[in-house]
XYZ file of C-alpha atoms in Angstrom:
586
model
C -69.998 -41.189 47.523
C -67.263 -38.594 47.063
C -67.818 -35.580 49.307
C -67.672 -32.240 47.596
C -64.613 -30.151 48.343
C -65.214 -27.185 50.601
C -65.341 -23.780 48.970
C -62.104 -21.892 49.518
C -62.094 -18.990 51.901
C -61.845 -15.810 49.797
C -58.778 -13.672 50.437
C -59.165 -10.183 51.838
C -58.097 -8.766 48.490
C -60.738 -10.770 46.597
C -63.457 -9.756 49.066
C -62.447 -6.129 48.819
C -62.408 -6.107 45.007
C -65.761 -7.912 44.731
C -67.447 -5.563 47.211
C -65.925 -2.566 45.430
C -67.231 -3.830 42.080
C -70.714 -4.290 43.562
C -70.674 -0.794 45.053
C -69.590 0.731 41.746
C -72.242 -1.137 39.770
C -69.652 -3.065 37.743
C -70.927 -6.413 39.017
C -74.496 -7.666 39.377
C -75.619 -9.716 42.358
C -76.834 -12.445 39.986
C -73.379 -12.756 38.427
C -71.837 -13.059 41.887
C -74.280 -15.785 42.953
C -73.647 -17.732 39.746
C -69.893 -17.594 40.365
C -70.347 -18.743 43.972
C -72.378 -21.701 42.716
C -69.540 -22.706 40.384
C -67.026 -22.573 43.241
C -69.345 -24.499 45.601
C -69.948 -27.139 42.925
C -66.277 -27.948 42.501
C -65.922 -31.688 43.267
C -62.437 -32.567 41.992
C -60.384 -33.302 45.117
C -57.189 -33.503 43.048
C -57.297 -29.773 42.286
C -58.250 -26.864 44.539
C -61.400 -24.925 43.782
C -60.747 -21.755 41.794
C -60.850 -18.425 43.658
C -64.154 -16.588 43.398
C -62.595 -13.530 41.729
C -60.934 -15.769 39.142
C -64.283 -17.359 38.306
C -65.938 -13.941 37.974
C -63.248 -12.838 35.527
C -63.424 -16.112 33.601
C -67.228 -15.943 33.333
C -67.115 -12.366 32.048
C -68.666 -10.757 35.112
C -65.463 -8.752 35.510
C -62.356 -8.251 33.375
C -58.766 -8.340 34.601
C -58.188 -4.885 33.116
C -61.390 -3.619 34.719
C -60.254 -4.840 38.145
C -56.897 -3.075 37.720
C -58.640 0.163 36.692
C -61.046 -0.143 39.628
C -58.223 -0.478 42.170
C -56.216 2.286 40.524
C -59.144 4.676 40.797
C -59.804 3.659 44.413
C -56.227 4.297 45.527
C -55.565 7.334 43.338
C -53.023 5.512 41.188
C -52.311 5.860 37.487
C -52.649 2.946 35.095
C -49.368 1.686 33.675
C -48.846 2.208 29.926
C -49.391 -0.739 27.610
C -46.647 -3.131 28.760
C -46.569 -4.810 25.373
C -45.518 -1.585 23.683
C -42.883 -0.070 25.974
C -39.124 -0.247 26.256
C -37.296 -0.540 29.574
C -33.600 0.280 29.726
C -31.080 -2.295 30.883
C -30.039 -0.101 33.818
C -33.632 -0.004 35.075
C -34.122 -3.763 34.706
C -30.896 -4.471 36.579
C -32.250 -2.617 39.628
C -34.837 -5.359 40.194
C -33.754 -9.030 39.867
C -36.119 -11.276 37.953
C -36.852 -13.341 41.065
C -38.043 -10.229 42.930
C -40.142 -9.057 39.984
C -41.809 -12.473 39.671
C -42.358 -12.866 43.436
C -44.120 -9.538 43.897
C -45.696 -9.441 40.380
C -44.145 -6.112 39.456
C -42.062 -4.626 36.671
C -39.683 -1.645 36.916
C -40.541 0.913 34.227
C -38.257 3.938 34.608
C -36.152 5.816 37.124
C -36.107 9.568 37.628
C -33.619 10.515 40.307
C -34.680 8.797 43.537
C -38.100 7.783 42.187
C -38.626 4.381 40.548
C -41.879 3.893 38.636
C -43.120 0.302 38.914
C -46.079 -1.514 37.368
C -47.713 -3.720 40.008
C -50.533 -6.242 39.785
C -51.903 -5.892 43.331
C -52.027 -2.346 44.770
C -53.145 -3.830 48.115
C -49.863 -5.746 48.429
C -47.869 -3.029 50.172
C -45.278 -5.576 51.314
C -43.791 -5.816 47.825
C -43.624 -2.041 47.392
C -42.081 -1.561 50.866
C -39.569 -4.383 50.374
C -38.450 -3.001 47.020
C -38.105 0.522 48.366
C -36.070 -0.707 51.324
C -33.833 -2.862 49.112
C -33.085 -0.114 46.578
C -33.228 2.877 48.952
C -35.557 4.532 46.423
C -39.081 5.944 46.506
C -41.403 3.567 44.654
C -44.185 5.051 42.521
C -46.627 2.185 41.772
C -48.784 2.056 38.640
C -51.596 -0.464 38.190
C -51.494 -3.290 35.626
C -52.908 -6.787 35.299
C -51.029 -9.872 36.485
C -51.077 -11.340 32.964
C -49.575 -8.186 31.453
C -46.811 -8.133 34.056
C -46.031 -11.862 33.671
C -45.786 -11.455 29.893
C -43.577 -8.368 30.255
C -41.274 -10.162 32.721
C -40.794 -12.986 30.199
C -40.206 -10.466 27.423
C -37.621 -8.326 29.235
C -35.894 -10.862 31.486
C -36.396 -13.949 29.338
C -38.408 -17.048 30.134
C -37.019 -19.005 33.091
C -33.992 -16.708 33.177
C -32.423 -15.409 36.366
C -31.204 -12.094 34.993
C -30.814 -10.096 31.837
C -27.396 -11.713 31.398
C -29.139 -15.068 30.859
C -31.310 -13.483 28.184
C -28.335 -11.965 26.396
C -26.372 -15.206 26.532
C -28.786 -16.584 23.922
C -27.131 -14.255 21.422
C -23.983 -15.692 19.835
C -22.269 -13.211 17.575
C -19.750 -13.907 14.847
C -18.495 -11.928 11.905
C -18.684 -12.986 8.269
C -15.697 -12.907 5.969
C -17.807 -12.125 2.924
C -17.814 -8.357 3.291
C -15.446 -7.784 6.203
C -12.759 -5.115 6.255
C -10.325 -6.121 8.985
C -7.579 -3.947 10.450
C -5.110 -4.354 13.269
C -7.150 -1.914 15.363
C -10.249 -4.003 14.782
C -8.448 -7.235 15.595
C -7.077 -5.769 18.796
C -10.486 -4.463 19.834
C -12.009 -7.846 19.101
C -9.513 -9.743 21.169
C -11.197 -9.101 24.498
C -14.032 -7.125 26.050
C -13.046 -5.171 29.139
C -15.287 -4.887 32.167
C -15.861 -1.233 31.296
C -17.418 -2.295 28.009
C -19.948 -4.603 29.688
C -22.848 -2.122 29.895
C -22.301 -1.072 26.264
C -22.360 -4.688 25.118
C -25.580 -5.318 27.029
C -27.207 -2.162 25.660
C -26.305 -3.009 22.055
C -27.544 -6.592 22.477
C -30.758 -5.353 24.074
C -31.452 -3.009 21.140
C -30.948 -5.867 18.670
C -32.973 -8.312 20.750
C -35.889 -5.921 21.156
C -35.915 -5.196 17.414
C -36.125 -8.920 16.675
C -38.891 -9.413 19.241
C -40.881 -6.545 17.713
C -40.478 -7.991 14.167
C -38.445 -5.047 12.889
C -36.881 -5.321 9.439
C -34.277 -2.580 10.040
C -32.541 -0.931 12.979
C -31.453 2.683 12.434
C -28.922 4.321 14.777
C -28.647 7.928 13.680
C -26.283 10.535 15.186
C -27.989 13.921 15.416
C -26.566 17.146 16.799
C -27.737 16.700 20.396
C -28.998 13.120 20.549
C -28.361 9.606 19.297
C -31.619 8.425 17.749
C -32.673 4.768 17.539
C -35.534 3.741 15.271
C -37.005 0.403 14.196
C -38.727 -0.149 10.863
C -41.755 -2.324 11.632
C -44.076 -3.326 8.776
C -42.468 -0.635 6.609
C -43.012 2.220 9.095
C -40.224 3.763 11.197
C -40.882 3.826 14.952
C -38.621 5.811 17.261
C -37.778 4.104 20.557
C -36.021 5.349 23.669
C -32.730 7.004 22.696
C -29.498 6.089 24.480
C -27.426 8.968 25.895
C -25.472 10.929 23.291
C -22.251 10.252 25.225
C -22.555 6.522 24.404
C -22.655 7.112 20.628
C -18.988 6.395 19.866
C -18.868 3.338 22.116
C -22.047 1.830 20.633
C -20.951 2.438 17.042
C -17.541 0.890 17.758
C -19.171 -2.137 19.376
C -21.435 -2.714 16.374
C -18.516 -2.360 13.955
C -16.544 -4.919 15.965
C -19.514 -7.305 15.864
C -19.800 -6.802 12.086
C -16.045 -7.323 11.681
C -15.438 -3.974 9.993
C -12.724 -1.442 10.761
C -13.269 0.793 13.782
C -10.266 2.898 12.740
C -11.865 4.001 9.448
C -14.537 6.672 9.911
C -14.276 8.576 6.608
C -15.820 6.166 4.103
C -18.922 3.935 4.026
C -18.389 0.342 5.150
C -20.439 -2.856 5.076
C -20.367 -5.941 7.248
C -22.488 -8.755 8.578
C -23.500 -10.017 12.013
C -24.699 -13.592 12.434
C -27.011 -14.224 15.377
C -28.418 -17.409 16.847
C -31.389 -16.731 19.095
C -33.369 -19.586 20.629
C -32.133 -21.904 17.875
C -33.188 -19.471 15.130
C -30.512 -18.232 12.716
C -30.619 -14.561 11.743
C -28.257 -12.399 9.712
C -27.858 -8.652 10.202
C -26.453 -6.756 7.225
C -24.665 -3.731 8.658
C -24.058 -0.483 6.780
C -21.965 2.365 8.196
C -22.215 5.848 6.654
C -20.224 8.928 7.799
C -22.480 11.927 8.552
C -21.954 15.433 9.937
C -22.444 14.269 13.539
C -20.823 10.848 13.412
C -21.345 7.473 11.768
C -24.899 6.365 11.017
C -25.494 2.619 11.363
C -28.316 0.736 9.653
C -28.787 -2.976 10.304
C -31.059 -4.952 7.976
C -32.436 -8.004 9.785
C -32.520 -10.929 7.373
C -34.805 -13.727 8.548
C -34.296 -16.911 6.535
C -37.705 -18.235 7.558
C -39.299 -15.710 5.205
C -37.648 -17.470 2.266
C -39.623 -20.667 2.753
C -42.993 -18.959 2.541
C -45.387 -20.258 -0.071
C -47.058 -17.989 -2.622
C -50.235 -17.540 -0.499
C -48.121 -16.270 2.416
C -46.463 -13.754 0.097
C -49.915 -12.388 -0.758
C -50.899 -14.270 -3.942
C -54.550 -15.167 -4.189
C -55.419 -18.530 -5.730
C -55.681 -17.483 -9.392
C -52.541 -15.324 -9.349
C -50.633 -18.083 -7.529
C -51.533 -20.582 -10.267
C -50.421 -18.129 -12.988
C -47.156 -17.336 -11.236
C -46.344 -20.996 -10.540
C -46.776 -21.718 -14.244
C -44.501 -18.817 -15.216
C -41.631 -19.697 -12.870
C -41.746 -23.327 -13.999
C -41.098 -22.466 -17.668
C -37.921 -24.008 -19.147
C -36.493 -20.762 -20.575
C -37.056 -17.051 -20.970
C -36.892 -14.036 -18.656
C -39.226 -13.184 -15.771
C -38.791 -9.722 -14.267
C -40.070 -8.507 -10.877
C -40.363 -4.717 -10.751
C -40.985 -2.105 -8.113
C -39.174 0.488 -5.999
C -36.603 -0.285 -3.299
C -38.211 -1.996 -0.326
C -41.196 -3.396 -2.219
C -40.305 -7.044 -1.526
C -38.802 -7.951 -4.918
C -35.885 -9.903 -3.430
C -38.146 -11.862 -1.082
C -40.406 -12.796 -3.987
C -37.452 -13.966 -6.100
C -36.060 -16.030 -3.228
C -39.526 -17.509 -2.770
C -39.462 -18.495 -6.457
C -36.054 -20.134 -6.083
C -37.230 -22.051 -3.022
C -40.284 -23.261 -4.955
C -38.272 -24.550 -7.937
C -35.137 -25.674 -6.058
C -35.017 -29.386 -6.882
C -32.051 -31.813 -6.936
C -32.263 -32.148 -10.733
C -31.845 -28.408 -11.357
C -28.711 -26.296 -11.083
C -29.429 -22.762 -9.869
C -26.848 -19.964 -9.801
C -27.463 -16.426 -8.559
C -25.372 -13.258 -8.854
C -26.232 -10.689 -6.199
C -24.978 -7.398 -4.775
C -24.723 -8.331 -1.949
C -25.745 -11.927 -1.177
C -28.444 -11.219 1.401
C -29.678 -14.737 2.191
C -27.614 -17.892 1.941
C -29.748 -20.697 0.500
C -29.051 -24.416 0.680
C -28.486 -26.123 -2.654
C -28.020 -22.888 -4.619
C -24.741 -21.444 -5.933
C -24.640 -17.758 -4.964
C -22.067 -15.374 -6.428
C -21.416 -11.976 -4.785
C -20.636 -8.949 -6.947
C -17.213 -7.458 -6.130
C -16.807 -4.372 -8.296
C -13.491 -3.483 -6.578
C -11.838 -6.576 -8.118
C -13.712 -6.446 -11.436
C -16.404 -8.980 -10.494
C -19.386 -7.117 -11.972
C -22.826 -8.488 -12.873
C -21.741 -8.910 -16.501
C -18.457 -10.637 -15.610
C -20.165 -12.983 -13.193
C -22.909 -13.795 -15.718
C -20.406 -14.777 -18.426
C -18.640 -17.112 -16.017
C -21.915 -18.529 -14.701
C -23.098 -19.608 -18.133
C -19.996 -21.812 -18.466
C -21.214 -23.646 -15.348
C -24.224 -25.017 -17.312
C -27.007 -23.838 -14.999
C -30.707 -24.490 -15.583
C -31.862 -21.368 -13.754
C -30.085 -18.039 -13.323
C -31.063 -15.240 -10.957
C -29.595 -11.766 -11.427
C -30.027 -9.416 -8.481
C -30.784 -6.458 -10.738
C -30.465 -5.518 -14.415
C -28.701 -2.155 -14.320
C -27.086 -1.672 -17.733
C -27.118 -2.790 -21.353
C -24.254 -5.270 -20.970
C -25.991 -7.170 -18.167
C -29.338 -7.068 -19.993
C -27.864 -8.457 -23.236
C -26.092 -11.320 -21.479
C -29.296 -12.171 -19.578
C -31.311 -12.191 -22.804
C -28.735 -14.326 -24.580
C -28.839 -16.744 -21.647
C -32.619 -17.008 -21.937
C -32.376 -17.613 -25.679
C -29.941 -20.503 -25.143
C -32.227 -22.538 -22.893
C -31.889 -20.902 -19.455
C -34.641 -19.528 -17.240
C -33.594 -16.102 -15.969
C -35.087 -14.234 -12.999
C -34.205 -10.635 -12.261
C -35.478 -7.301 -10.953
C -35.933 -3.896 -12.535
C -36.922 -0.509 -11.128
C -40.148 0.537 -12.859
C -43.502 1.779 -11.572
C -45.655 -0.878 -13.235
C -45.267 -4.149 -15.092
C -45.645 -3.072 -18.767
C -43.083 -0.284 -18.267
C -40.384 -2.937 -17.868
C -40.565 -3.481 -21.643
C -39.858 0.167 -22.474
C -37.175 0.282 -19.769
C -35.258 -2.575 -21.405
C -35.566 -0.911 -24.823
C -34.484 2.458 -23.386
C -31.221 1.007 -22.021
C -30.424 -0.306 -25.510
C -31.885 -3.808 -25.898
C -33.332 -4.414 -29.364
C -37.151 -4.759 -29.392
C -37.032 -8.099 -31.225
C -34.795 -9.533 -28.480
C -37.176 -8.315 -25.770
C -40.237 -9.764 -27.534
C -38.503 -13.119 -28.063
C -37.055 -13.609 -24.585
C -39.496 -11.941 -22.170
C -42.074 -14.303 -20.695
C -43.685 -12.012 -18.090
C -43.102 -9.060 -15.807
C -44.657 -8.575 -12.409
C -44.899 -5.309 -10.501
C -45.492 -5.419 -6.767
C -45.892 -3.277 -3.652
C -46.251 -4.173 0.018
C -49.320 -3.313 2.101
C -49.770 -3.852 5.814
C -52.098 -6.638 6.959
C -54.797 -6.004 9.544
C -53.825 -7.311 12.988
C -55.783 -10.517 13.632
C -56.000 -9.883 17.383
C -57.711 -6.474 17.278
C -59.456 -6.853 13.913
C -63.107 -5.815 13.724
C -65.613 -5.266 10.890
C -66.206 -1.712 9.647
C -68.472 0.007 7.156
C -66.531 2.260 4.761
C -67.852 5.642 3.740
C -69.130 6.251 0.183
C -66.037 8.374 -0.461
C -63.746 5.515 0.560
C -65.618 3.110 -1.705
C -65.299 5.529 -4.631
C -61.532 5.792 -4.068
C -61.206 2.126 -5.085
C -64.132 2.097 -7.553
C -66.092 -0.341 -5.383
C -69.739 -0.261 -6.406
C -72.599 -0.842 -3.918
C -73.215 -4.365 -5.195
C -69.595 -5.332 -4.480
C -69.731 -3.637 -1.088
C -72.718 -5.728 0.026
C -70.835 -9.015 -0.331
C -67.472 -7.640 0.877
C -65.848 -8.046 4.291
C -64.318 -4.712 5.316
C -62.224 -4.609 8.469
C -59.678 -2.601 10.423
C -57.564 -3.030 13.548
C -58.208 -1.014 16.702
C -54.609 -1.296 17.888
C -53.297 -3.579 20.630
C -50.069 -4.786 22.217
C -49.572 -7.366 19.444
C -49.398 -4.698 16.723
C -47.746 -1.838 18.652
C -51.130 -0.052 18.714
C -51.053 0.419 14.912
C -53.880 -1.944 13.921
C -51.535 -3.694 11.468
C -49.275 -6.709 11.866
C -47.148 -8.034 9.011
C -47.199 -7.198 5.305
C -48.200 -8.888 2.075
C -47.801 -8.118 -1.596
C -50.207 -6.710 -4.134
C -49.324 -7.680 -7.665
C -49.723 -6.812 -11.342
C -48.804 -9.732 -13.617
C -48.114 -8.821 -17.249
C -47.955 -12.029 -19.309
C -46.352 -11.794 -22.752
C -48.399 -13.724 -25.335
C -48.169 -13.647 -29.142
C -50.185 -10.424 -29.477
C -48.011 -8.660 -26.903
C -44.881 -10.025 -28.597
C -45.905 -8.432 -31.919
C -46.591 -5.107 -30.197
C -43.177 -5.157 -28.491
C -41.511 -6.007 -31.808
C -43.260 -2.979 -33.340
C -41.916 -0.817 -30.485
C -45.363 0.100 -29.157
C -45.375 2.371 -26.064
C -46.059 1.259 -22.485
C -49.519 2.879 -22.388
C -50.777 0.811 -25.358
C -49.153 -2.335 -23.966
C -50.967 -1.687 -20.709
C -54.320 -1.178 -22.419
C -53.879 -4.382 -24.384
C -52.920 -6.340 -21.279
C -55.954 -4.961 -19.441
C -58.197 -6.107 -22.289
C -56.643 -9.580 -21.976
C -57.468 -9.730 -18.266
C -54.483 -8.211 -16.459
C -55.366 -6.783 -13.035
C -53.603 -3.650 -11.870
C -52.013 -3.442 -8.427
C -54.875 -1.246 -7.252
C -57.418 -3.818 -8.431
C -55.495 -6.630 -6.726
C -55.363 -4.504 -3.592
C -59.110 -3.933 -3.827
C -59.681 -7.693 -3.798
C -57.659 -7.930 -0.590
C -59.570 -5.020 0.947
C -62.930 -6.666 0.231
C -61.593 -9.925 1.688
C -60.805 -8.147 4.973
C -57.019 -8.596 4.659
C -55.974 -4.934 4.499
C -57.573 -1.487 4.552
C -58.665 0.986 1.918
C -56.176 3.559 3.247
C -53.254 1.196 2.737
C -54.115 0.350 -0.867
C -54.923 3.935 -1.847
C -51.682 5.263 -0.362
C -49.450 2.662 -1.995
C -51.105 2.693 -5.449
C -51.696 6.424 -5.753
C -50.533 6.501 -9.374
C -52.686 3.558 -10.436
C -56.155 5.070 -10.561
C -57.249 3.398 -13.753
C-alpha cells in the first residue's frame, strides 16, 4: 500500500492571505475545507502536493486578481495598470536585469526622478523591494499585480529566455531593399558603422518597431509636432498614441530609420520611400517606409506588411459560405475583368493577393503591375511602376501582354489608357484583376464610362465588381452576449423575428484587445455579378442607381446587409457596421 504524501506546510504568506480572505468574507469556510481535502488527498509521490492557496484559486474559491486586490487594499498600495496594455521605455527596463525581475517577480514600470514604480506579485516579500532599492539607490514604489501578469509582461518586454533587452533586439535583422532605395554618399557613410553613442537610439527604434509588431499594428506613425515627437500605432484601423520619445531625439530617430530603409539622410526637402526587411523569430516582415517633410521636421510612416495575411482563405477574409462560393467561381473564370472597389485602407490589395494565392498554380502564368510592389509572392511575376523612367501602368501592361500571361493583376485603374489596355487584354483571353475607387459595386460601371471607356466594351468585358469595407471583429477572449436596444435593431432593419434567432455579442475589453473589445478585422462585401440583363443595361448606358436596383432584384446583398449577417452571427457589432456603411441605408 502506497502511503499518502503529507500535506505541505502552508507558507506564512498563504496563511495570511487565506485568513484575510476569510475575515473579509471573500472565502467561505466550506470552500476552504474542500481545498484542504484536495491537498490532503494528494497521493502522487512523484510530484509535490499543490499549495493550499493555489488550489483555492484553481477551484474558484479565490481569483489571482482578487488576491492581488486584497493585499493591495490591506497594505495601502495601488493596483498596477493592465500590464498587457502598457509600454515601458528601454531606459526603465535596463535598470532592472531580467534575472532580477524574474527572481523577485516584479516589473519596472516608470521612473520619476529618484522614484521607481514597480509592479510586484507579492507585497509581503519586502526582500525583493529592499534589494532592488539598495542595488539602484532609488526609492521603490510598489504596485500590486498577479504573478501571471508579471511573468507574461517579463516575457513580452525582455523576451522569452532572454538575459537582457539586447537579446530581444538581436532577433531583429535589418537590411535595406534596392527596389525603392535612394542611396547617397552620406547615407553610405552613416550605414558603415554604428557608434556607441548611437546605441540607445538604435535600441529605442527597434523597441518601437518590435512593440508595434507584438501589438498587431498595421502602421507606425512618427509625427514631429511643435513641442513633441508623437508616436502612434494603427491597430485594427484605429490610431492609438503610445508613449512619446523626447523631442530632442527626433532627428536621431528619423535618421536611424532612413538608414535602415536605405534612403538618403542628406535629403530632407522632398518625400522619399524605402523598405525595411525584418526577420523576427523566423517570421519575415517587410516595412514600407514613407518620409514626408513637414513644418516641424520629417514625418515617418511605416506600413507593416505581413506575408502571412496573403495565404488566408476566403473565410478568414470575411466571406461567408455562399459569398465564398460565388467569389471562387468568379476568380476562376478564364477571361474578363473583376474589379474590387472601395476607399484607401479598405483591404482591396489584401483581397486581390488572396485571389492570386488561391489561383496560383504551376500551369498558370500570373503577372502583376503595382505601385509599389507591397508583397513579394512566390511563383508570380511582379512589375513595379517607375514613373520617373517612363514605366507607367500602361507601358508595363503593353509589355506584359507580350509575355503571354494567363492572369493579369493591375494595382489600380487610374486613367483611360490603362483601362482600355486592361479591357483589350480581357477580350483577348486574359483574366484581369484590378481595383477602383468607388463607394459601391455598381458605381464601378459608371466610373469606367466616365473616364472614357465605351459602354459596349464595359458590358462585354466586365464579369463582376465587388465593393468592400473592413469592420473590427469582437475579441474572442472578452466576448459576451448582449441584447441590443430597439433603436439599434432599427438601424440595421433587423425585425424582432430575426432578433430572436440571432447571436448578438460585444467585447468588454481586456489585455488581448488593448481594452477595445475588438481584435482583428474582416471584410463586408457587396458582389455585383454582370449577367446578360445587366450587360444590356450597361450597353444602353443606364445609370448606377438603376443598375443597383436591378442587381438587388437579382439577389445582390449590400455591404450593410452583409454586415448585418455578421452582426447576427456574433462576429462584429451593430456600431461597427452602422459606422462603416453609413451611406448604405437601403
